[in-house]
Short mmCIF file of C-alpha atoms in Angstrom, two decimals:
data_model
loop_
_atom_site.label_atom_id
_atom_site.label_comp_id
_atom_site.label_asym_id
_atom_site.label_seq_id
_atom_site.Cartn_x
_atom_site.Cartn_y
_atom_site.Cartn_z
CA MET C 15 21.59 -16.08 -4.08
CA VAL C 16 18.24 -14.88 -2.73
CA GLY C 17 17.17 -11.28 -2.52
CA ILE C 18 14.98 -8.49 -3.82
CA VAL C 19 13.94 -8.76 -7.47
CA SER C 20 11.57 -5.80 -7.70
CA TYR C 21 9.89 -3.25 -5.45
CA GLY C 22 7.08 -0.71 -5.45
CA ALA C 23 5.24 1.60 -3.10
CA TYR C 24 1.96 3.44 -2.90
CA VAL C 25 1.11 6.74 -1.20
CA PRO C 26 -2.50 8.01 -1.26
CA TRP C 27 -3.22 11.20 -3.16
CA TYR C 28 -4.66 13.12 -0.22
CA ARG C 29 -2.74 14.80 2.60
CA LEU C 30 -3.54 16.53 5.86
CA GLY C 31 -1.15 19.41 6.30
CA PRO C 32 -0.70 23.17 6.24
CA GLY C 33 -3.74 24.56 4.47
CA SER C 34 -6.17 21.97 5.85
CA VAL C 35 -8.57 23.88 8.11
CA GLY C 36 -8.40 22.52 11.65
CA TRP C 37 -5.08 20.69 11.18
CA THR C 38 -2.64 22.00 13.76
CA ALA C 39 0.46 19.81 13.28
CA LYS C 40 3.49 21.25 11.50
CA GLY C 41 4.05 18.38 9.09
CA GLU C 42 1.96 16.55 6.51
CA LYS C 43 0.59 13.05 6.53
CA ALA C 44 -0.83 10.89 3.75
CA VAL C 45 -4.52 10.09 4.11
CA ALA C 46 -6.31 7.24 2.38
CA ASN C 47 -9.44 8.22 0.47
CA CYS C 48 -12.78 7.04 1.84
CA ASP C 49 -12.77 4.20 -0.72
CA GLU C 50 -9.31 2.92 0.25
CA ASP C 51 -8.16 0.42 2.86
CA SER C 52 -5.11 -1.73 3.53
CA ILE C 53 -6.15 -4.22 0.84
CA THR C 54 -6.61 -1.65 -1.93
CA MET C 55 -3.32 0.10 -1.06
CA SER C 56 -1.54 -3.27 -1.09
CA VAL C 57 -2.92 -3.99 -4.55
CA ALA C 58 -1.70 -0.60 -5.79
CA ALA C 59 1.81 -1.26 -4.42
CA ALA C 60 1.86 -4.83 -5.75
CA ARG C 61 0.85 -3.78 -9.25
CA ASN C 62 3.43 -0.98 -9.14
CA CYS C 63 6.05 -3.56 -8.14
CA LEU C 64 5.09 -6.14 -10.77
CA GLY C 65 4.08 -3.91 -13.70
CA ASP C 66 3.45 -6.01 -16.80
CA SER C 67 6.04 -8.65 -15.86
CA SER C 68 5.10 -12.32 -15.76
CA ARG C 69 3.52 -13.66 -12.57
CA LYS C 70 4.15 -17.34 -13.35
CA ASP C 71 7.15 -17.75 -11.01
CA ILE C 72 5.38 -16.24 -7.98
CA VAL C 73 4.49 -19.08 -5.62
CA ALA C 74 3.54 -17.13 -2.48
CA LEU C 75 2.00 -13.84 -1.39
CA TYR C 76 2.28 -12.51 2.16
CA PHE C 77 0.03 -9.62 3.21
CA ALA C 78 1.08 -7.65 6.30
CA SER C 79 -1.03 -5.09 8.16
CA THR C 80 -2.27 -4.17 11.61
CA THR C 81 -5.45 -2.77 10.00
CA ALA C 82 -6.58 -5.64 7.79
CA PRO C 83 -10.22 -5.18 6.68
CA TYR C 84 -11.14 -8.78 7.53
CA ILE C 85 -10.44 -10.23 10.98
CA GLU C 86 -11.61 -13.72 9.99
CA LYS C 87 -11.08 -14.32 6.29
CA SER C 88 -7.91 -14.16 4.23
CA ASN C 89 -7.00 -10.64 3.13
CA ALA C 90 -4.01 -11.96 1.18
CA SER C 91 -6.29 -13.92 -1.15
CA VAL C 92 -8.07 -10.69 -2.17
CA VAL C 93 -4.73 -8.97 -2.81
CA ALA C 94 -3.54 -11.98 -4.83
CA VAL C 95 -6.48 -12.09 -7.21
CA ALA C 96 -6.63 -8.30 -7.65
CA SER C 97 -2.89 -8.36 -8.42
CA ASP C 98 -3.64 -10.96 -11.12
CA LEU C 99 -1.63 -13.75 -9.47
CA ALA C 100 -2.35 -17.40 -10.18
CA SER C 101 -4.67 -19.36 -7.87
CA ASP C 102 -2.16 -22.19 -7.20
CA ILE C 103 -0.02 -20.11 -4.82
CA PHE C 104 0.42 -19.98 -1.06
CA THR C 105 -1.16 -16.93 0.61
CA ALA C 106 -0.88 -15.83 4.23
CA ASP C 107 -1.77 -12.85 6.41
CA PHE C 108 0.74 -11.30 8.83
CA GLY C 109 -0.59 -8.93 11.48
CA SER C 110 -0.80 -7.86 15.11
CA SER C 111 2.63 -6.21 15.13
CA LEU C 112 4.28 -3.14 13.62
CA LYS C 113 7.06 -5.42 12.38
CA SER C 114 4.66 -7.70 10.53
CA GLY C 115 5.98 -6.17 7.29
CA THR C 116 9.59 -7.15 7.96
CA SER C 117 8.48 -10.49 9.41
CA ALA C 118 6.63 -11.20 6.16
CA LEU C 119 9.77 -10.24 4.24
CA LYS C 120 11.80 -12.72 6.29
CA ALA C 121 9.25 -15.47 5.54
CA ALA C 122 9.24 -14.59 1.84
CA LEU C 123 13.03 -14.79 1.62
CA ASP C 124 12.92 -18.21 3.30
CA ALA C 125 10.19 -19.35 0.89
CA ALA C 126 12.15 -18.15 -2.15
CA ARG C 127 15.28 -19.87 -0.86
CA ALA C 128 13.44 -23.16 -0.36
CA SER C 129 11.47 -23.15 -3.62
CA ASN C 130 13.91 -21.39 -5.97
CA LYS C 131 10.86 -19.36 -7.05
CA GLN C 132 9.49 -15.91 -6.23
CA ALA C 133 7.43 -14.65 -3.31
CA LEU C 134 5.64 -11.30 -3.05
CA VAL C 135 5.31 -9.28 0.15
CA THR C 136 2.78 -6.46 0.52
CA ALA C 137 2.47 -4.30 3.62
CA ALA C 138 -0.10 -1.57 4.20
CA ASP C 139 -1.59 0.29 7.13
CA MET C 140 -4.11 3.05 7.81
CA ARG C 141 -4.22 3.30 11.60
CA THR C 142 -6.69 5.67 13.22
CA ALA C 143 -5.54 7.55 16.30
CA GLN C 144 -7.63 9.37 18.84
CA PRO C 145 -8.38 12.83 17.39
CA ARG C 146 -5.96 15.57 18.49
CA SER C 147 -3.58 13.09 20.12
CA SER C 148 0.15 13.01 19.33
CA MET C 149 -0.43 9.79 17.38
CA ASP C 150 -3.05 11.57 15.28
CA GLU C 151 -0.35 13.99 14.14
CA THR C 152 2.04 11.24 13.08
CA PHE C 153 -0.03 8.31 11.77
CA GLY C 154 -0.08 8.21 7.96
CA ASP C 155 -1.36 5.78 5.34
CA GLY C 156 0.60 3.91 2.67
CA ALA C 157 1.82 0.61 1.29
CA ALA C 158 4.86 -1.15 -0.11
CA ALA C 159 5.49 -4.34 -2.07
CA ILE C 160 8.72 -6.32 -2.36
CA LEU C 161 9.20 -9.22 -4.79
CA VAL C 162 11.95 -11.64 -3.73
CA GLY C 163 13.51 -14.52 -5.64
CA SER C 164 16.73 -16.28 -6.59
CA SER C 165 17.33 -14.91 -10.10
CA ASN C 166 17.62 -11.37 -11.49
CA VAL C 167 18.28 -10.23 -7.93
CA ILE C 168 18.92 -6.48 -7.53
CA ALA C 169 19.78 -6.64 -3.81
CA GLU C 170 21.11 -9.86 -2.33
CA CYS C 171 20.08 -10.64 1.24
CA GLU C 172 23.39 -11.48 2.92
CA ASP C 173 21.88 -12.36 6.29
CA SER C 174 19.19 -11.41 8.78
CA CYS C 175 18.57 -11.48 12.51
CA SER C 176 15.46 -11.20 14.68
CA VAL C 177 14.78 -10.57 18.34
CA SER C 178 11.49 -10.98 20.18
CA HIS C 179 10.63 -8.68 23.07
CA GLU C 180 7.45 -9.15 25.09
CA MET C 181 6.24 -5.81 26.42
CA LEU C 182 3.21 -3.53 26.16
CA ASP C 183 4.30 -0.35 24.42
CA ILE C 184 1.69 0.04 21.66
CA TRP C 185 -1.40 -2.15 21.59
CA ARG C 186 -5.03 -2.41 20.54
CA ASP C 187 -7.49 -5.20 21.30
CA ALA C 188 -10.36 -6.39 19.10
CA GLY C 189 -12.77 -3.83 20.54
CA ASP C 190 -10.49 -0.80 20.43
CA LYS C 191 -10.98 1.81 17.73
CA PHE C 192 -7.78 3.67 18.60
CA GLU C 193 -4.21 2.68 19.50
CA ARG C 194 -3.23 2.58 23.14
CA SER C 195 0.26 3.15 24.51
CA TRP C 196 2.11 3.32 27.80
CA GLU C 197 4.12 6.27 29.05
CA ASP C 198 6.33 7.76 26.31
CA ARG C 199 9.71 7.35 27.98
CA PHE C 200 8.97 3.72 28.90
CA VAL C 201 7.87 2.98 25.31
CA ILE C 202 11.03 4.46 23.78
CA GLU C 203 13.69 3.55 26.32
CA GLU C 204 12.52 0.04 27.24
CA GLY C 205 11.23 -0.94 23.80
CA TYR C 206 12.40 0.88 20.69
CA GLN C 207 15.86 1.92 21.89
CA LYS C 208 16.66 -1.59 23.14
CA SER C 209 15.19 -4.01 20.58
CA LEU C 210 16.21 -2.30 17.34
CA PRO C 211 19.91 -1.76 18.31
CA LEU C 212 20.04 -5.32 19.71
CA ALA C 213 18.90 -6.90 16.42
CA ILE C 214 21.33 -4.74 14.43
CA SER C 215 24.33 -5.25 16.72
CA THR C 216 23.76 -9.02 16.88
CA LEU C 217 23.67 -9.23 13.09
CA LEU C 218 26.73 -7.03 12.59
CA LYS C 219 28.75 -8.77 15.30
CA LYS C 220 28.19 -12.08 13.53
CA HIS C 221 29.85 -10.64 10.39
CA ASN C 222 32.42 -8.47 12.19
CA LEU C 223 30.90 -5.29 10.71
CA THR C 224 29.88 -1.89 12.06
CA PRO C 225 27.11 0.48 10.88
CA LYS C 226 29.79 2.55 9.14
CA ASP C 227 30.36 -0.35 6.72
CA PHE C 228 27.00 0.40 5.06
CA ASN C 229 26.25 2.97 2.39
CA LYS C 230 22.64 3.34 3.46
CA VAL C 231 20.82 2.49 6.69
CA VAL C 232 17.04 2.14 6.64
CA PHE C 233 15.12 1.69 9.86
CA TYR C 234 11.69 2.20 11.42
CA ALA C 235 10.97 5.05 13.81
CA PRO C 236 7.68 6.13 15.39
CA GLU C 237 8.37 9.81 14.71
CA ALA C 238 11.05 12.08 13.27
CA ARG C 239 12.64 12.98 16.61
CA ARG C 240 13.08 9.31 17.55
CA HIS C 241 14.56 8.58 14.13
CA THR C 242 17.22 11.24 14.66
CA GLU C 243 18.00 9.89 18.13
CA MET C 244 18.36 6.34 16.82
CA ALA C 245 20.69 7.44 14.02
CA LYS C 246 22.90 9.11 16.65
CA LYS C 247 22.75 6.05 18.91
CA LEU C 248 23.88 3.80 16.04
CA GLY C 249 26.76 6.17 15.20
CA LEU C 250 25.49 6.97 11.68
CA ASP C 251 26.27 9.95 9.49
CA PRO C 252 22.80 11.52 9.04
CA LYS C 253 23.81 13.30 5.83
CA THR C 254 25.21 10.35 3.88
CA GLN C 255 24.07 7.11 5.50
CA VAL C 256 20.54 7.57 6.81
CA GLN C 257 17.57 7.12 4.48
CA ASP C 258 14.86 9.73 5.03
CA PRO C 259 11.82 7.89 6.49
CA MET C 260 9.49 10.63 5.14
CA LEU C 261 7.80 10.95 8.54
CA ASN C 262 7.04 14.65 8.00
CA LEU C 263 5.69 14.05 4.49
CA VAL C 264 3.82 10.74 4.66
CA GLY C 265 3.66 9.99 8.38
CA ASN C 266 4.24 6.78 10.30
CA THR C 267 2.62 4.13 8.11
CA GLY C 268 2.87 1.35 10.70
CA ALA C 269 3.61 -2.09 9.28
CA ALA C 270 4.40 -0.55 5.87
CA SER C 271 6.74 2.19 7.12
CA ALA C 272 10.08 0.35 7.03
CA LEU C 273 9.37 -1.31 3.66
CA MET C 274 8.27 2.00 2.10
CA THR C 275 11.54 3.59 3.26
CA LEU C 276 13.45 0.62 1.81
CA THR C 277 11.84 1.15 -1.61
CA ALA C 278 12.93 4.80 -1.49
CA ALA C 279 16.51 3.69 -0.71
CA LEU C 280 16.52 1.21 -3.59
CA GLU C 281 15.50 3.93 -6.04
CA ASP C 282 18.87 5.66 -5.51
CA ALA C 283 21.03 2.58 -4.85
CA LYS C 284 24.07 1.72 -6.96
CA PRO C 285 25.80 -1.62 -7.63
CA GLY C 286 27.98 -2.60 -4.70
CA ASP C 287 26.06 -0.54 -2.14
CA ARG C 288 25.39 -2.21 1.17
CA ILE C 289 22.03 -1.50 2.85
CA LEU C 290 21.32 -2.18 6.51
CA PHE C 291 17.58 -2.50 7.05
CA ALA C 292 15.56 -2.92 10.28
CA GLY C 293 11.94 -3.01 11.39
CA TYR C 294 10.54 -2.73 14.90
CA GLY C 295 7.52 -3.97 16.88
CA ASP C 296 7.48 -6.39 19.86
CA GLY C 297 11.12 -7.01 18.98
CA ALA C 298 12.98 -6.24 15.77
CA ASP C 299 14.10 -7.71 12.43
CA ALA C 300 17.41 -6.68 10.85
CA PHE C 301 18.66 -7.46 7.33
CA MET C 302 21.86 -6.92 5.34
CA PHE C 303 21.43 -6.35 1.58
CA LYS C 304 24.12 -5.94 -1.07
CA VAL C 305 23.03 -4.21 -4.28
CA THR C 306 23.99 -6.06 -7.49
CA LYS C 307 24.67 -4.81 -11.00
CA GLU C 308 21.19 -6.08 -11.97
CA ILE C 309 19.74 -2.91 -10.46
CA GLU C 310 20.96 -0.98 -13.51
CA THR C 311 18.98 -3.10 -15.96
CA ALA C 312 16.10 -4.33 -13.82
CA ARG C 313 12.60 -3.05 -14.37
CA LYS C 314 12.01 0.16 -12.46
CA PRO C 315 8.76 0.78 -10.57
CA GLY C 316 6.04 2.40 -12.64
CA LYS C 317 5.77 5.19 -10.10
CA THR C 318 8.64 6.00 -7.78
CA MET C 319 8.41 7.27 -4.24
CA LYS C 320 9.48 10.68 -5.55
CA ASP C 321 6.54 10.62 -7.96
CA TYR C 322 4.12 9.86 -5.15
CA LEU C 323 5.53 12.58 -2.90
CA LYS C 324 5.04 15.17 -5.65
CA SER C 325 1.53 14.03 -6.60
CA LYS C 326 -0.79 15.13 -3.81
CA LYS C 327 -3.85 17.14 -2.86
CA MET C 328 -4.48 18.71 0.54
CA LEU C 329 -7.76 17.88 2.21
CA PRO C 330 -9.76 21.09 2.66
CA ASP C 331 -10.34 20.47 6.37
CA TYR C 332 -9.90 18.08 9.29
CA GLU C 333 -13.65 17.45 9.34
CA THR C 334 -13.50 15.67 5.99
CA TYR C 335 -10.83 13.33 7.38
CA MET C 336 -13.02 12.55 10.41
CA VAL C 337 -16.01 11.81 8.16
CA TRP C 338 -13.93 9.49 5.97
CA ARG C 339 -12.69 7.60 9.05
CA GLY C 340 -16.19 7.26 10.50
CA LEU C 341 -15.37 9.43 13.53
CA ILE C 342 -18.27 11.78 12.81
CA SER C 343 -21.25 11.40 10.50
CA ARG C 344 -22.48 13.81 7.87
CA ALA C 345 -26.09 13.90 6.67
CA ALA C 346 -26.65 12.20 3.31
CA PRO C 347 -27.61 14.57 0.45
CA SER C 348 -30.85 12.64 -0.12
CA ARG C 349 -32.90 9.82 1.34
CA ARG C 350 -32.19 6.67 -0.61
CA PRO C 351 -32.41 2.99 0.29
CA PRO C 352 -29.15 1.56 1.68
CA PHE C 353 -26.94 -0.43 -0.65
CA ARG C 354 -27.97 -4.06 -0.98
CA THR C 355 -25.70 -6.53 0.80
CA PRO C 356 -23.52 -8.20 -1.85
CA SER C 357 -24.24 -11.86 -2.55
CA PRO C 358 -21.20 -14.05 -1.80
CA SER C 359 -22.49 -16.49 -4.43
CA ALA C 360 -22.54 -13.78 -7.11
CA MET C 361 -19.18 -12.46 -5.92
CA LEU C 362 -17.65 -15.93 -6.37
CA ARG C 363 -19.07 -16.25 -9.89
CA GLU C 364 -17.67 -12.86 -10.88
CA VAL C 365 -14.25 -12.89 -9.22
CA ASP C 366 -12.37 -12.57 -12.51
CA LYS C 367 -14.68 -9.87 -13.83
CA ASN C 368 -14.83 -7.74 -10.68
CA LEU C 369 -11.53 -8.34 -8.85
CA ARG C 370 -9.15 -9.07 -11.74
CA PHE C 371 -11.10 -6.57 -13.92
CA GLN C 372 -11.01 -9.15 -16.66
CA GLY C 373 -13.02 -8.91 -19.86
CA THR C 374 -12.64 -10.79 -23.12
CA LYS C 375 -10.73 -10.32 -26.35
CA CYS C 376 -12.40 -11.78 -29.43
CA GLY C 377 -10.32 -14.58 -30.95
CA ALA C 378 -11.78 -13.84 -34.38
CA CYS C 379 -11.35 -10.07 -34.74
CA GLY C 380 -9.21 -9.20 -31.69
CA TYR C 381 -11.66 -6.66 -30.24
CA PRO C 382 -11.44 -6.29 -26.41
CA GLN C 383 -14.71 -5.98 -24.49
CA TYR C 384 -15.78 -5.34 -20.91
CA PRO C 385 -17.75 -6.89 -19.31
CA PRO C 386 -16.90 -10.33 -20.78
CA GLN C 387 -19.03 -11.18 -23.84
CA THR C 388 -20.11 -14.54 -25.23
CA VAL C 389 -20.92 -12.95 -28.61
CA CYS C 390 -18.45 -10.37 -29.95
CA THR C 391 -20.18 -6.99 -30.25
CA LYS C 392 -18.03 -6.15 -33.28
CA CYS C 393 -17.90 -9.27 -35.49
CA GLN C 394 -20.64 -11.36 -33.76
CA ALA C 395 -18.34 -14.40 -33.42
CA LYS C 396 -19.67 -16.77 -30.74
CA GLY C 397 -17.59 -18.33 -27.96
CA GLN C 398 -14.32 -16.86 -29.25
CA GLY C 399 -13.61 -14.59 -26.27
CA GLN C 400 -10.30 -15.03 -24.46
CA PRO C 401 -9.59 -13.61 -20.95
CA TYR C 402 -8.25 -10.07 -21.23
CA SER C 403 -7.25 -7.82 -18.33
CA PHE C 404 -8.18 -4.14 -18.41
CA ALA C 405 -6.69 -3.34 -14.99
CA ASP C 406 -3.38 -2.10 -16.38
CA LYS C 407 -4.75 -0.42 -19.51
CA LYS C 408 -4.78 3.33 -20.01
CA ALA C 409 -8.05 4.95 -21.02
CA THR C 410 -9.66 8.30 -21.77
CA VAL C 411 -12.95 9.78 -20.62
CA PHE C 412 -15.64 9.37 -23.29
CA THR C 413 -18.35 11.09 -21.26
CA TYR C 414 -19.22 11.73 -17.62
CA THR C 415 -21.80 13.13 -15.23
CA LEU C 416 -21.68 14.46 -11.66
CA ASP C 417 -24.29 13.02 -9.29
CA THR C 418 -24.59 15.38 -6.33
CA MET C 419 -27.37 13.31 -4.70
CA ALA C 420 -25.54 9.96 -4.68
CA PRO C 421 -24.75 8.47 -1.25
CA THR C 422 -20.98 8.92 -1.12
CA LEU C 423 -18.56 10.30 1.50
CA ASP C 424 -16.74 12.13 -1.28
CA PRO C 425 -19.45 13.98 -3.25
CA PRO C 426 -20.24 14.39 -6.02
CA MET C 427 -20.10 10.87 -7.45
CA VAL C 428 -18.43 11.05 -10.88
CA VAL C 429 -19.98 8.48 -13.22
CA THR C 430 -17.94 7.95 -16.37
CA ALA C 431 -17.81 6.01 -19.62
CA ILE C 432 -14.17 5.44 -20.57
CA ASN C 433 -12.53 4.13 -23.75
CA PHE C 434 -9.45 1.92 -23.33
CA GLU C 435 -6.36 2.15 -25.49
CA GLY C 436 -6.53 -0.76 -27.91
CA GLY C 437 -10.31 -1.01 -27.67
CA GLY C 438 -12.98 -1.65 -25.11
CA ARG C 439 -15.27 0.60 -23.11
CA ALA C 440 -16.35 0.47 -19.46
CA PHE C 441 -18.80 2.34 -17.28
CA THR C 442 -17.33 3.14 -13.89
CA THR C 443 -16.94 5.85 -11.27
CA MET C 444 -13.96 8.18 -10.88
CA THR C 445 -11.97 8.68 -7.68
CA ASP C 446 -9.00 10.83 -6.54
CA ARG C 447 -10.19 13.65 -8.78
CA ASP C 448 -10.75 17.38 -8.73
CA THR C 449 -14.08 17.91 -10.47
CA LYS C 450 -12.82 21.19 -11.95
CA ASP C 451 -10.24 19.26 -13.99
CA ILE C 452 -12.52 16.57 -15.45
CA LYS C 453 -13.15 16.81 -19.19
CA VAL C 454 -13.91 14.60 -22.16
CA GLY C 455 -10.71 13.03 -23.50
CA MET C 456 -8.99 13.21 -20.11
CA PRO C 457 -6.41 10.38 -19.64
CA VAL C 458 -7.28 8.01 -16.79
CA GLU C 459 -5.94 4.82 -15.26
CA MET C 460 -7.60 2.08 -13.25
CA THR C 461 -7.39 1.69 -9.47
CA PHE C 462 -8.73 -1.03 -7.13
CA ARG C 463 -11.07 0.47 -4.52
CA GLN C 464 -13.75 -0.37 -1.99
CA PHE C 465 -17.30 0.48 -3.09
CA TYR C 466 -19.03 -0.02 0.26
CA VAL C 467 -19.24 -2.34 3.27
CA SER C 468 -22.45 -4.12 4.20
CA GLU C 469 -22.85 -6.75 6.93
CA GLY C 470 -19.09 -7.10 7.12
CA ILE C 471 -18.70 -7.76 3.38
CA HIS C 472 -16.18 -5.47 1.71
CA ASN C 473 -17.41 -4.88 -1.82
CA TYR C 474 -14.38 -4.14 -4.02
CA ILE C 475 -14.51 -2.68 -7.52
CA TRP C 476 -12.20 -1.08 -10.09
CA ARG C 477 -12.57 2.66 -10.59
CA CYS C 478 -10.82 5.09 -12.88
CA MET C 479 -8.79 8.06 -11.75
CA PRO C 480 -6.76 10.79 -13.46
CA VAL C 481 -3.24 9.62 -14.29
CA ARG C 482 -0.99 10.60 -11.38
#
């Protein structure tokens, strides 16, 4: 039996919505901070999915996104190391299609079936639409992670079906900054409303089932109106069967959208429930899941989708969003030299320190320290340090300062010294914060973020943020 073992999602803290000056749409959408991208959101979802559980049975990681930071270089390998996975695993990037998330899930299920081990899928997107377009109103940012395997399965995959459909409905070439699309009615009637029902009906016909045989139906839709139309077309009861895709709260999160909705459905699922799940993009993927009794005892995600929907902060204005996305520039508060281009040689030497956020724990006295130390700062024992991860440790603010002249798109830069529970101290910067709330002793947690980009090198670091 192969299926879902664990799941997790991630929704950025910021929103554009009512109250944001210059935002004219009725609904809200989640907006990634200026230090977030599809890799950092994938890491957040993956760590939420895995928690403190063992990673030793995970043999593959598939990263899916249409907005991967690197065009030529593995993005999955960055997600793997920042998620503290072993190096002897298979990693692969899935992209170019809105259904890359469900395609990666299909590949992961096949890998788990063949290896009798576990495979992790992460999907994230932060698509940028032309300002003031209809896509601009609906595109949101977010991520999801699904761990699949053959033991401790909470939702067994009974079967799946895929269809491929070559057409130009939504596209973007290597030089495009924004999405392109053909005429709306053509996109919906010739693409979405044909491919998704075809994949579902083919799968159900094979098992002599109808949509009414499922307790919950989860499917992708480009916007709320189209989701309602599809539910009606499939003959579903919108009140009891259809999982809310959160399009008016989070937005259309592209390759991550269907998987994020699936994680929300799993949060409320009960043993015996049947879930029909489908993703769309240049065709469609459809899956049948049956929830097992393991869901009652399995590890729950650290943060649920409901938690993420409640924890949010409205951007003050649309201009801030445009600055964060590089659509307009804002003068720097002071003239300072540009950041130095990171050295790939140094980055390789410090992968564990910077990407795994790994320090040492003294084998003699047990004192944790970051950065890694050869000589223990407490008992002076030499060469006794053992690898010790701080990425999942809680901490409190020891002291902090606000740098209003630092070159950041989200001023002021908050520079902090934090003390970890169980020992250890680190100097880092704080993100996703309201400066009015910062105080000494404030509880914080760690988050994987992008520091800056120089000559195409994405420089990732761990920052602290208030506990959400």
